[in-house]
PDB file of N, CA and C in Angstrom:
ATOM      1  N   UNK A   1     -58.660  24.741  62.459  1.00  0.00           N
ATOM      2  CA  UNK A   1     -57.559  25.544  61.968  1.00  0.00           C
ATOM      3  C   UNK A   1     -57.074  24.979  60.640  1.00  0.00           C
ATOM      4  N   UNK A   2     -56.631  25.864  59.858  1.00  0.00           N
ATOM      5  CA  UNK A   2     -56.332  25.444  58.366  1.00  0.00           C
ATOM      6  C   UNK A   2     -54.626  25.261  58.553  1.00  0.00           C
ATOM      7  N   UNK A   3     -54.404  23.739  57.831  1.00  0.00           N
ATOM      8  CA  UNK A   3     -52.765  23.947  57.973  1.00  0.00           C
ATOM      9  C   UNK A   3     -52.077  24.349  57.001  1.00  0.00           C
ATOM     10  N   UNK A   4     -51.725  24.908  57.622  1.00  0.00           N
ATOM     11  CA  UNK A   4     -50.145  25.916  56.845  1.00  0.00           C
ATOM     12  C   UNK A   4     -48.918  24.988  56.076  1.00  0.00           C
ATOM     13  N   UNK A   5     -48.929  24.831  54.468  1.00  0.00           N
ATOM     14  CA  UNK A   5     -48.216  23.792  54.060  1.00  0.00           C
ATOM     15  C   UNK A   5     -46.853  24.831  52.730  1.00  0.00           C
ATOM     16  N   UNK A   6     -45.966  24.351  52.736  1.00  0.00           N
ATOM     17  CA  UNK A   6     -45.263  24.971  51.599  1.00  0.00           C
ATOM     18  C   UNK A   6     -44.126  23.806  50.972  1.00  0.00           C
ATOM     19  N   UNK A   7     -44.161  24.141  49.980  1.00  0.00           N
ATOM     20  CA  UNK A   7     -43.454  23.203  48.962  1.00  0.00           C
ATOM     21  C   UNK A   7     -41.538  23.913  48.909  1.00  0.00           C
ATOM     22  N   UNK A   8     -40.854  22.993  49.125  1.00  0.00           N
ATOM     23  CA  UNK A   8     -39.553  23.530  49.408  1.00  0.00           C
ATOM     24  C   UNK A   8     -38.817  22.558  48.686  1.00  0.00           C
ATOM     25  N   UNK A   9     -38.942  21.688  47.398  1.00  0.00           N
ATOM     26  CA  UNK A   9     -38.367  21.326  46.293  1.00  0.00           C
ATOM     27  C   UNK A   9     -39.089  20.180  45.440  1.00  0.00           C
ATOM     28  N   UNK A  10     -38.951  20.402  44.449  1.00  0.00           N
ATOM     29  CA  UNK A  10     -39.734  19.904  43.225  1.00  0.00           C
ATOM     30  C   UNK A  10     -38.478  19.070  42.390  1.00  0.00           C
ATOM     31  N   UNK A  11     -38.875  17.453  42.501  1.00  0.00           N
ATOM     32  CA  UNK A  11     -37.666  16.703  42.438  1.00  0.00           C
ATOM     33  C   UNK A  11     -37.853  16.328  40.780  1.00  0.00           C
ATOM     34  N   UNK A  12     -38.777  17.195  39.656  1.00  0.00           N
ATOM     35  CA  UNK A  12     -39.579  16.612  38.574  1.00  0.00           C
ATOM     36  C   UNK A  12     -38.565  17.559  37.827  1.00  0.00           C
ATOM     37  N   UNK A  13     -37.847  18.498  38.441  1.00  0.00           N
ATOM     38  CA  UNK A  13     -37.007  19.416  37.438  1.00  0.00           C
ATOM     39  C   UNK A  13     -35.805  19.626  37.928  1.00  0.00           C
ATOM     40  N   UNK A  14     -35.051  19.891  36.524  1.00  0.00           N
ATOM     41  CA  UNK A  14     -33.770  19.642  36.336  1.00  0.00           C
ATOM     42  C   UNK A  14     -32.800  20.849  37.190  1.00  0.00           C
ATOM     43  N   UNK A  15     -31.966  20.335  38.075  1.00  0.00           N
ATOM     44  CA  UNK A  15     -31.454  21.344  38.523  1.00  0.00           C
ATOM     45  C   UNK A  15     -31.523  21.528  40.369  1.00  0.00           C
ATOM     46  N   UNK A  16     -31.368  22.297  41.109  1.00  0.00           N
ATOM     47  CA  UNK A  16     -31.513  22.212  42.121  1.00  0.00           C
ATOM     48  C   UNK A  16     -32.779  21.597  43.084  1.00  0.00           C
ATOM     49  N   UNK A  17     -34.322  22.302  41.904  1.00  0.00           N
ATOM     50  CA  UNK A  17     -34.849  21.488  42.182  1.00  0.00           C
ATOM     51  C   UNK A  17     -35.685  22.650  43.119  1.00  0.00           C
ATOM     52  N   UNK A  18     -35.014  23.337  43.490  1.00  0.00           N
ATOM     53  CA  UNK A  18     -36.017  24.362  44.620  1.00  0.00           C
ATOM     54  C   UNK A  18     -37.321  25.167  43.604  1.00  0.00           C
ATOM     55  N   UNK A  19     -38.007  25.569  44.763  1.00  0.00           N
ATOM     56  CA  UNK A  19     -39.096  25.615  44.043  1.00  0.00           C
ATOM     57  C   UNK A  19     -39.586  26.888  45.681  1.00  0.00           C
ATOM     58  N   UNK A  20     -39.996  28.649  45.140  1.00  0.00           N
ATOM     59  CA  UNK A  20     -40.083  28.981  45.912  1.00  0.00           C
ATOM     60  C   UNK A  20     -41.414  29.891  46.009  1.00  0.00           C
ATOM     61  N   UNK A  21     -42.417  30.441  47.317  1.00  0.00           N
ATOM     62  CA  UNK A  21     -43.076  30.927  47.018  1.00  0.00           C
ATOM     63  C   UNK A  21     -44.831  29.880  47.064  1.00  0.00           C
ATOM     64  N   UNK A  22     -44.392  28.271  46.903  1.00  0.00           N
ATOM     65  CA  UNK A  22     -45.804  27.701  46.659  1.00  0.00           C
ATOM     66  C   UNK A  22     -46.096  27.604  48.220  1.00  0.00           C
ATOM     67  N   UNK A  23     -47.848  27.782  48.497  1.00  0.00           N
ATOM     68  CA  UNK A  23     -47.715  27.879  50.126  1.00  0.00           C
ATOM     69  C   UNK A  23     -48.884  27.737  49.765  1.00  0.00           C
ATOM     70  N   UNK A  24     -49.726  26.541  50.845  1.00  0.00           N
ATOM     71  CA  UNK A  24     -51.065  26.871  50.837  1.00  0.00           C
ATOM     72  C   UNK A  24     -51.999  26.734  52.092  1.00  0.00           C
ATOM     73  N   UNK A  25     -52.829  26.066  52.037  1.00  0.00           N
ATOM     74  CA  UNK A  25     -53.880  26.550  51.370  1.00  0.00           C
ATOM     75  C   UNK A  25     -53.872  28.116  50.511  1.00  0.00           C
ATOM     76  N   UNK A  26     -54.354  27.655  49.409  1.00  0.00           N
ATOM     77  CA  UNK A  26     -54.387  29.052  48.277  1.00  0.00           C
ATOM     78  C   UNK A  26     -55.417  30.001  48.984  1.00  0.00           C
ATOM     79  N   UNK A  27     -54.717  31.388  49.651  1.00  0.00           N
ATOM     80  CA  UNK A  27     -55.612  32.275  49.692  1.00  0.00           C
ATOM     81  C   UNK A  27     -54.980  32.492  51.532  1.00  0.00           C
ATOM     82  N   UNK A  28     -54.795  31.783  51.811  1.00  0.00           N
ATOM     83  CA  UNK A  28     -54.811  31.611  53.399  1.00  0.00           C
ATOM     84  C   UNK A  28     -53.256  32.394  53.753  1.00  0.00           C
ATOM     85  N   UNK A  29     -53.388  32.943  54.858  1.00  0.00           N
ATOM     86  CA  UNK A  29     -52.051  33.082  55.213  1.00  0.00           C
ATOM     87  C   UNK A  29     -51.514  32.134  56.248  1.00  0.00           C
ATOM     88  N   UNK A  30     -50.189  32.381  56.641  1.00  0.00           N
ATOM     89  CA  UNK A  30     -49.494  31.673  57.726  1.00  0.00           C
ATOM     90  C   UNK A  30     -49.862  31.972  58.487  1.00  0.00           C
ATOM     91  N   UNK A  31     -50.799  30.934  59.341  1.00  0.00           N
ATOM     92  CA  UNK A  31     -51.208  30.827  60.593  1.00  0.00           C
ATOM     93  C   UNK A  31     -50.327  30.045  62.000  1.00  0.00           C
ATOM     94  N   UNK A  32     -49.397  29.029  61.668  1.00  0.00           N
ATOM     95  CA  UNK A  32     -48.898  28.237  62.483  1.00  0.00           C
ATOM     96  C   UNK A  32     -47.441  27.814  61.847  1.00  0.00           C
ATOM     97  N   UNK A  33     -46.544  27.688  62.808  1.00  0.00           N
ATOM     98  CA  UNK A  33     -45.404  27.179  62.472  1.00  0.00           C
ATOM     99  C   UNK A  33     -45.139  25.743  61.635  1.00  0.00           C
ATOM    100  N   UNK A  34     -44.252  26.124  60.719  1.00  0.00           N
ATOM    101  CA  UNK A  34     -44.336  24.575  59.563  1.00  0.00           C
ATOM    102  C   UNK A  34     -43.066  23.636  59.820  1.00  0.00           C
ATOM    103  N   UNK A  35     -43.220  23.255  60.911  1.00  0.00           N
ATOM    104  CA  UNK A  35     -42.146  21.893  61.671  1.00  0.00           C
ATOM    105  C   UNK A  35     -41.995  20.300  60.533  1.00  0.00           C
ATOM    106  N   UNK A  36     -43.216  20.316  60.244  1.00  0.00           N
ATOM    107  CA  UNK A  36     -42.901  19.044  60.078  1.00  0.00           C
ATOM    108  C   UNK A  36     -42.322  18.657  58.397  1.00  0.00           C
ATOM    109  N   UNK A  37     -41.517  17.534  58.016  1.00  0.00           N
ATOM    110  CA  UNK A  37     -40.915  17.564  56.551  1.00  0.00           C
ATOM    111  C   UNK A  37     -41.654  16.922  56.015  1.00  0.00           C
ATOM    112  N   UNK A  38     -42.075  16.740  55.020  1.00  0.00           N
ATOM    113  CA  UNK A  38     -42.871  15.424  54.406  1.00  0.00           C
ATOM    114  C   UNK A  38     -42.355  15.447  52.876  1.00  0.00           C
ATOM    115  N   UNK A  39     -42.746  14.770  51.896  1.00  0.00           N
ATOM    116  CA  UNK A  39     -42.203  14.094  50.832  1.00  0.00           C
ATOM    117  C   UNK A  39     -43.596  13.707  49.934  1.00  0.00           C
ATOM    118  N   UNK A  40     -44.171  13.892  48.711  1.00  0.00           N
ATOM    119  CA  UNK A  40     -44.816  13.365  48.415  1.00  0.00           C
ATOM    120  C   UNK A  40     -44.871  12.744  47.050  1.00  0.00           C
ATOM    121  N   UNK A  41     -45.784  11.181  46.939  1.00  0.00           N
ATOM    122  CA  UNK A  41     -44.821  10.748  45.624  1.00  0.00           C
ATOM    123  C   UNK A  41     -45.924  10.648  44.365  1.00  0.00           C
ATOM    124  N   UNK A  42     -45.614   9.921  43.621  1.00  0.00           N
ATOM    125  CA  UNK A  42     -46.220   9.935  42.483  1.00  0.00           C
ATOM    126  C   UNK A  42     -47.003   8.186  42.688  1.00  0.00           C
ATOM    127  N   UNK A  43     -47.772   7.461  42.368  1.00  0.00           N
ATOM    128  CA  UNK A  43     -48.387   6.263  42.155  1.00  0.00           C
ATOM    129  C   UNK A  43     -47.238   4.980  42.138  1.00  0.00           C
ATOM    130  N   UNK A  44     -46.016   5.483  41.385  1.00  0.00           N
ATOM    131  CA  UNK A  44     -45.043   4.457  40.906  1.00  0.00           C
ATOM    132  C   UNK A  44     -43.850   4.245  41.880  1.00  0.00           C
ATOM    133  N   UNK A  45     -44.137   5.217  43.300  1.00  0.00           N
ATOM    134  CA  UNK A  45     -43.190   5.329  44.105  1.00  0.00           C
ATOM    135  C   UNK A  45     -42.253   6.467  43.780  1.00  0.00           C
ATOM    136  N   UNK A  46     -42.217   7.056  42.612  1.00  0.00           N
ATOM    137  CA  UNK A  46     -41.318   8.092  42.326  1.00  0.00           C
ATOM    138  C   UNK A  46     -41.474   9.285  43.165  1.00  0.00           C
ATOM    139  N   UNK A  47     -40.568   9.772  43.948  1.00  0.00           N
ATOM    140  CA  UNK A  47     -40.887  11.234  44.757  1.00  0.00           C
ATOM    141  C   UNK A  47     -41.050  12.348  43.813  1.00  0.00           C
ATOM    142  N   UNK A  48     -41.661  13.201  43.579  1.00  0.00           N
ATOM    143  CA  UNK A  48     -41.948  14.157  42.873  1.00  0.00           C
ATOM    144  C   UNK A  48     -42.105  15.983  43.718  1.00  0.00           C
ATOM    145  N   UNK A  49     -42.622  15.691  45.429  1.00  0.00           N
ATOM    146  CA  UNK A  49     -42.247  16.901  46.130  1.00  0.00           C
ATOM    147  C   UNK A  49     -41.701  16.705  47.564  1.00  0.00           C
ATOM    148  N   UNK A  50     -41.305  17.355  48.009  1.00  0.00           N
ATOM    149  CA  UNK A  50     -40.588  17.955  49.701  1.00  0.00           C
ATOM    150  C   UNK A  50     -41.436  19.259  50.004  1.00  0.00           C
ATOM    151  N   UNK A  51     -41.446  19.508  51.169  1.00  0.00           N
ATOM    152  CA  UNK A  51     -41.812  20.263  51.721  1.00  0.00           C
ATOM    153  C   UNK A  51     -42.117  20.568  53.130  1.00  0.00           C
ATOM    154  N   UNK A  52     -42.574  21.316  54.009  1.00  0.00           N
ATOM    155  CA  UNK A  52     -43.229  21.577  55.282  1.00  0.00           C
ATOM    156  C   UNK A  52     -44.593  21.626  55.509  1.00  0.00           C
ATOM    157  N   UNK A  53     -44.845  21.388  56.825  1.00  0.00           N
ATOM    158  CA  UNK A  53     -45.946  21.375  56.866  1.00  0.00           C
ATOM    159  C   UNK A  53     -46.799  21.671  58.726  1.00  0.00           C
ATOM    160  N   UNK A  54     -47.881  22.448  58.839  1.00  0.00           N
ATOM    161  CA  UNK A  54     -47.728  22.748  60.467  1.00  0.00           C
ATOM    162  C   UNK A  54     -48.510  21.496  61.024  1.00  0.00           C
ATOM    163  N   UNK A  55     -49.330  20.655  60.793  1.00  0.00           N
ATOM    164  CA  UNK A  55     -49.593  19.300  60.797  1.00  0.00           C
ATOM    165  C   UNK A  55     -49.090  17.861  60.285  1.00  0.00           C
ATOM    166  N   UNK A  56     -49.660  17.292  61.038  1.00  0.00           N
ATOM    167  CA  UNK A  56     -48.656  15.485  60.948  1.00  0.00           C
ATOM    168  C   UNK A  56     -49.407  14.657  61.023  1.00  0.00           C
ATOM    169  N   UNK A  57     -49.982  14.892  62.474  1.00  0.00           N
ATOM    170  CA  UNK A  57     -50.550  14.057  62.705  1.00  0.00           C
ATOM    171  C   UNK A  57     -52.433  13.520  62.669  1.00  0.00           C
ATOM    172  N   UNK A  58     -53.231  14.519  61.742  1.00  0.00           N
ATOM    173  CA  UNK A  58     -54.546  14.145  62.064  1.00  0.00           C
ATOM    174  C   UNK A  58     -54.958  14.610  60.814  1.00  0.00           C
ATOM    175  N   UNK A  59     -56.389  14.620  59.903  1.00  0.00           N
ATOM    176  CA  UNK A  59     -56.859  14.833  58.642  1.00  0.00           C
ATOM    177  C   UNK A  59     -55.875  15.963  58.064  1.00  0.00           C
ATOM    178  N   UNK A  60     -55.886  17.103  58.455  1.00  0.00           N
ATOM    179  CA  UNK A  60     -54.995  17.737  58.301  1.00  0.00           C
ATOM    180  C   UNK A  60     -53.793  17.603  57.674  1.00  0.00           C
ATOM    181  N   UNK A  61     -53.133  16.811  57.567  1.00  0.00           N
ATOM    182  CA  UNK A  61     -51.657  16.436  57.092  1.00  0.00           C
ATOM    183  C   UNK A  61     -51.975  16.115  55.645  1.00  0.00           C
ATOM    184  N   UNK A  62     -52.888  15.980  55.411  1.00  0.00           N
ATOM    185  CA  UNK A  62     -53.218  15.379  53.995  1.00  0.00           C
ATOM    186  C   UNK A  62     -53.062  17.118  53.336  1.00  0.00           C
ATOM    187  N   UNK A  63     -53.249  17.434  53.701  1.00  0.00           N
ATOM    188  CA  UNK A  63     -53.631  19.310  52.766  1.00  0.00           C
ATOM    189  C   UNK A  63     -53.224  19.301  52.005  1.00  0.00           C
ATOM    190  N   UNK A  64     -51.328  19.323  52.046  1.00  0.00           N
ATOM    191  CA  UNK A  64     -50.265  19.594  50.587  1.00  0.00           C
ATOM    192  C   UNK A  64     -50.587  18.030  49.797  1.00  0.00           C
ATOM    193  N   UNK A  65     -51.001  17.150  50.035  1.00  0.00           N
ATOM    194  CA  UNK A  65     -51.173  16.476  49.085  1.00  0.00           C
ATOM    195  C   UNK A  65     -52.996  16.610  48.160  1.00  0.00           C
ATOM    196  N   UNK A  66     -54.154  16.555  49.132  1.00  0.00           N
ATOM    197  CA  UNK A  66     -54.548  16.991  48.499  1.00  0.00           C
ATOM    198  C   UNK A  66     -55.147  18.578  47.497  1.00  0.00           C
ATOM    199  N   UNK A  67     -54.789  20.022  48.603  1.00  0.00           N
ATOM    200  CA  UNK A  67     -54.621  21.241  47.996  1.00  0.00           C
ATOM    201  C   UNK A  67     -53.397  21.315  46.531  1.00  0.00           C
ATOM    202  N   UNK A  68     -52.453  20.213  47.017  1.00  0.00           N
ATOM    203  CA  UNK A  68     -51.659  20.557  45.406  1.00  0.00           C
ATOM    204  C   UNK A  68     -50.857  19.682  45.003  1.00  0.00           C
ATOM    205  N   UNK A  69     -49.781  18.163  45.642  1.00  0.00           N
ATOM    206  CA  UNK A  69     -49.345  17.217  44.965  1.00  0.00           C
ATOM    207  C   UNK A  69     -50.558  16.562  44.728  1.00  0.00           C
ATOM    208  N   UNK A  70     -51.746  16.333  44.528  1.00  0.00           N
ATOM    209  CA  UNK A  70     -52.561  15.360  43.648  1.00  0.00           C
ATOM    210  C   UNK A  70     -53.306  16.180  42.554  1.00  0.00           C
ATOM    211  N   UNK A  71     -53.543  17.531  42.586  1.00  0.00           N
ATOM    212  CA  UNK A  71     -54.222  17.950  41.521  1.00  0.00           C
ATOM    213  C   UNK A  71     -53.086  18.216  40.442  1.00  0.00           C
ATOM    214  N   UNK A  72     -51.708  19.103  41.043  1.00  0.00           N
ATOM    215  CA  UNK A  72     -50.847  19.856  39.921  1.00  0.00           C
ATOM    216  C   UNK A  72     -49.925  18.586  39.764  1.00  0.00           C
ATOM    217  N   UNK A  73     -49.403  17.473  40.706  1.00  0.00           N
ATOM    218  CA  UNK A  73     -48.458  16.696  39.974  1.00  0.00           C
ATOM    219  C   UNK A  73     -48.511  15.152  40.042  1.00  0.00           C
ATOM    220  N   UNK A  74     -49.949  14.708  40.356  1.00  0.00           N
ATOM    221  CA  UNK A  74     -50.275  13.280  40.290  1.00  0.00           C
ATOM    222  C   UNK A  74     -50.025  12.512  41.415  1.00  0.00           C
ATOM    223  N   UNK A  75     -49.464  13.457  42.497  1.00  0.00           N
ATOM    224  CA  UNK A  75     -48.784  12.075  43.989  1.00  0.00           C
ATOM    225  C   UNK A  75     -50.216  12.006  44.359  1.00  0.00           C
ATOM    226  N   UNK A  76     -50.022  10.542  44.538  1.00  0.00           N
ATOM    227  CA  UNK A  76     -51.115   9.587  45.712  1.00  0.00           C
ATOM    228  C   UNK A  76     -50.639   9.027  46.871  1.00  0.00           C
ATOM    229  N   UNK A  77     -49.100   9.846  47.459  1.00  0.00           N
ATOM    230  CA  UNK A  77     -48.850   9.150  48.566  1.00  0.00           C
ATOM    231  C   UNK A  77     -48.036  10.671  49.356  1.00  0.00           C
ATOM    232  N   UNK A  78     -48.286  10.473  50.766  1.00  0.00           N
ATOM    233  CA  UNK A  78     -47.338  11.464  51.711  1.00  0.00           C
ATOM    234  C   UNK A  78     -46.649  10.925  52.847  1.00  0.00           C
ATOM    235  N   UNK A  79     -45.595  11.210  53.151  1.00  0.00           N
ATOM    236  CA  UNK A  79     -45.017  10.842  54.322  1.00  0.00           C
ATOM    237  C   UNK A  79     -44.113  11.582  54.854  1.00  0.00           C
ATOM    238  N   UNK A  80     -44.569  11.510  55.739  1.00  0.00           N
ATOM    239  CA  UNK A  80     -44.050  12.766  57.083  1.00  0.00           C
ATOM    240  C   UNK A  80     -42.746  12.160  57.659  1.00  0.00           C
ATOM    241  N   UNK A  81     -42.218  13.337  58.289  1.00  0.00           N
ATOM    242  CA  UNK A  81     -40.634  12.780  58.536  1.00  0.00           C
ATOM    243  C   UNK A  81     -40.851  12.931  60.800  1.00  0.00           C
ATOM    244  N   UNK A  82     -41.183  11.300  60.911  1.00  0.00           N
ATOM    245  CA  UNK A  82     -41.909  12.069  62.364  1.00  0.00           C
ATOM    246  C   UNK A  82     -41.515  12.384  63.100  1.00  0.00           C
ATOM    247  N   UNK A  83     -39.874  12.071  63.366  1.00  0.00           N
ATOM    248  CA  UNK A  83     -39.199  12.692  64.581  1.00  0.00           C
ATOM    249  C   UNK A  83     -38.296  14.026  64.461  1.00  0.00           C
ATOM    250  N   UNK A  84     -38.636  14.630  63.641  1.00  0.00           N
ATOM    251  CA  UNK A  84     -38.033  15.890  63.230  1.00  0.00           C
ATOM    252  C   UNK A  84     -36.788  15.523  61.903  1.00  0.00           C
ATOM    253  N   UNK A  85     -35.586  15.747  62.332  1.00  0.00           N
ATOM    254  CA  UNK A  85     -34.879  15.920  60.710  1.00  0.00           C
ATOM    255  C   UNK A  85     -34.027  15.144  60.882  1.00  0.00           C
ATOM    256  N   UNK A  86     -34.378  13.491  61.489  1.00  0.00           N
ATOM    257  CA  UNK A  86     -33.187  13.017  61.256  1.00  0.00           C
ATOM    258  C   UNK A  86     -33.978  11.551  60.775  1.00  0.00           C
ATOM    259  N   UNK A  87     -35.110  11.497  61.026  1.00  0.00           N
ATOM    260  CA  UNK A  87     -35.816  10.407  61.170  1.00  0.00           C
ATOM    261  C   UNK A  87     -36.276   9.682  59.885  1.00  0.00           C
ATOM    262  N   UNK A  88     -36.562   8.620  59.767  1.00  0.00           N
ATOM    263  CA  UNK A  88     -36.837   8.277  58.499  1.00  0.00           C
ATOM    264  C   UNK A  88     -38.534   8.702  58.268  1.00  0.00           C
ATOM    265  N   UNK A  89     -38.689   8.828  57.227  1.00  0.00           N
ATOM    266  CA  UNK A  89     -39.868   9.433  56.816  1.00  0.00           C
ATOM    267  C   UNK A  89     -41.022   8.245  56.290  1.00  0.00           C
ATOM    268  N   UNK A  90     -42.254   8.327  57.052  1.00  0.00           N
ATOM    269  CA  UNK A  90     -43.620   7.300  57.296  1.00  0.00           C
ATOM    270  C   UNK A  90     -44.659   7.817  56.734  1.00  0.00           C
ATOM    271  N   UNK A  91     -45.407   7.087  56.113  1.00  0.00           N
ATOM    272  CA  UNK A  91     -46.345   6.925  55.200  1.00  0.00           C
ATOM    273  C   UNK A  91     -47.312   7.334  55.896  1.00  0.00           C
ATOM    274  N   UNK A  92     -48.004   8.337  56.031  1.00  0.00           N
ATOM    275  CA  UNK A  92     -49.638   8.199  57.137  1.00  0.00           C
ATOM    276  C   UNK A  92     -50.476   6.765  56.463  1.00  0.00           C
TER     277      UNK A  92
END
């Protein structure tokens, strides 16, 4: 199954920061519910996106970083928020 990922703020621009509409895999539709939060950063530790995602835990979770924070904005790191929305957020 392909996971279902969307970008729900872009911390690289000025302003609120939301960012609406990016969803991928490019081409794919919503197949599965997008529970989980994740964060992804740039090399220097700088966060650069937020978002959802319907995987966490297995190859899969990587998607929004590699389908689009590593090609469009340079992150080499993701971390998922694992106990839902209160939890501190872990590095796979």
């Amino acid at each position: 199954m392909k996971t279902h990922w969307k970008i729900t703020k872009d911390y690289t621009v000025v302003g609120d920061g939301s960012v609406e509409g990016i969803e991928g895999p490019f081409g794919c539709t919503r197949s599965a519910p997008t529970p989980y939060r994740f964060k992804m950063y740039d090399d220097d530790g700088e966060i650069m996106l937020a978002g959802v995602c319907s995987h966490h835990d297995d190859e899969n979770a990587f998607a929004p970083l590699e389908d689009f924070g590593m090609p469009s904005y340079g992150c080499t790191e993701i971390r998922y928020q694992r106990d839902g929305k209160t939890g501190p957020f872990e590095t796979l």
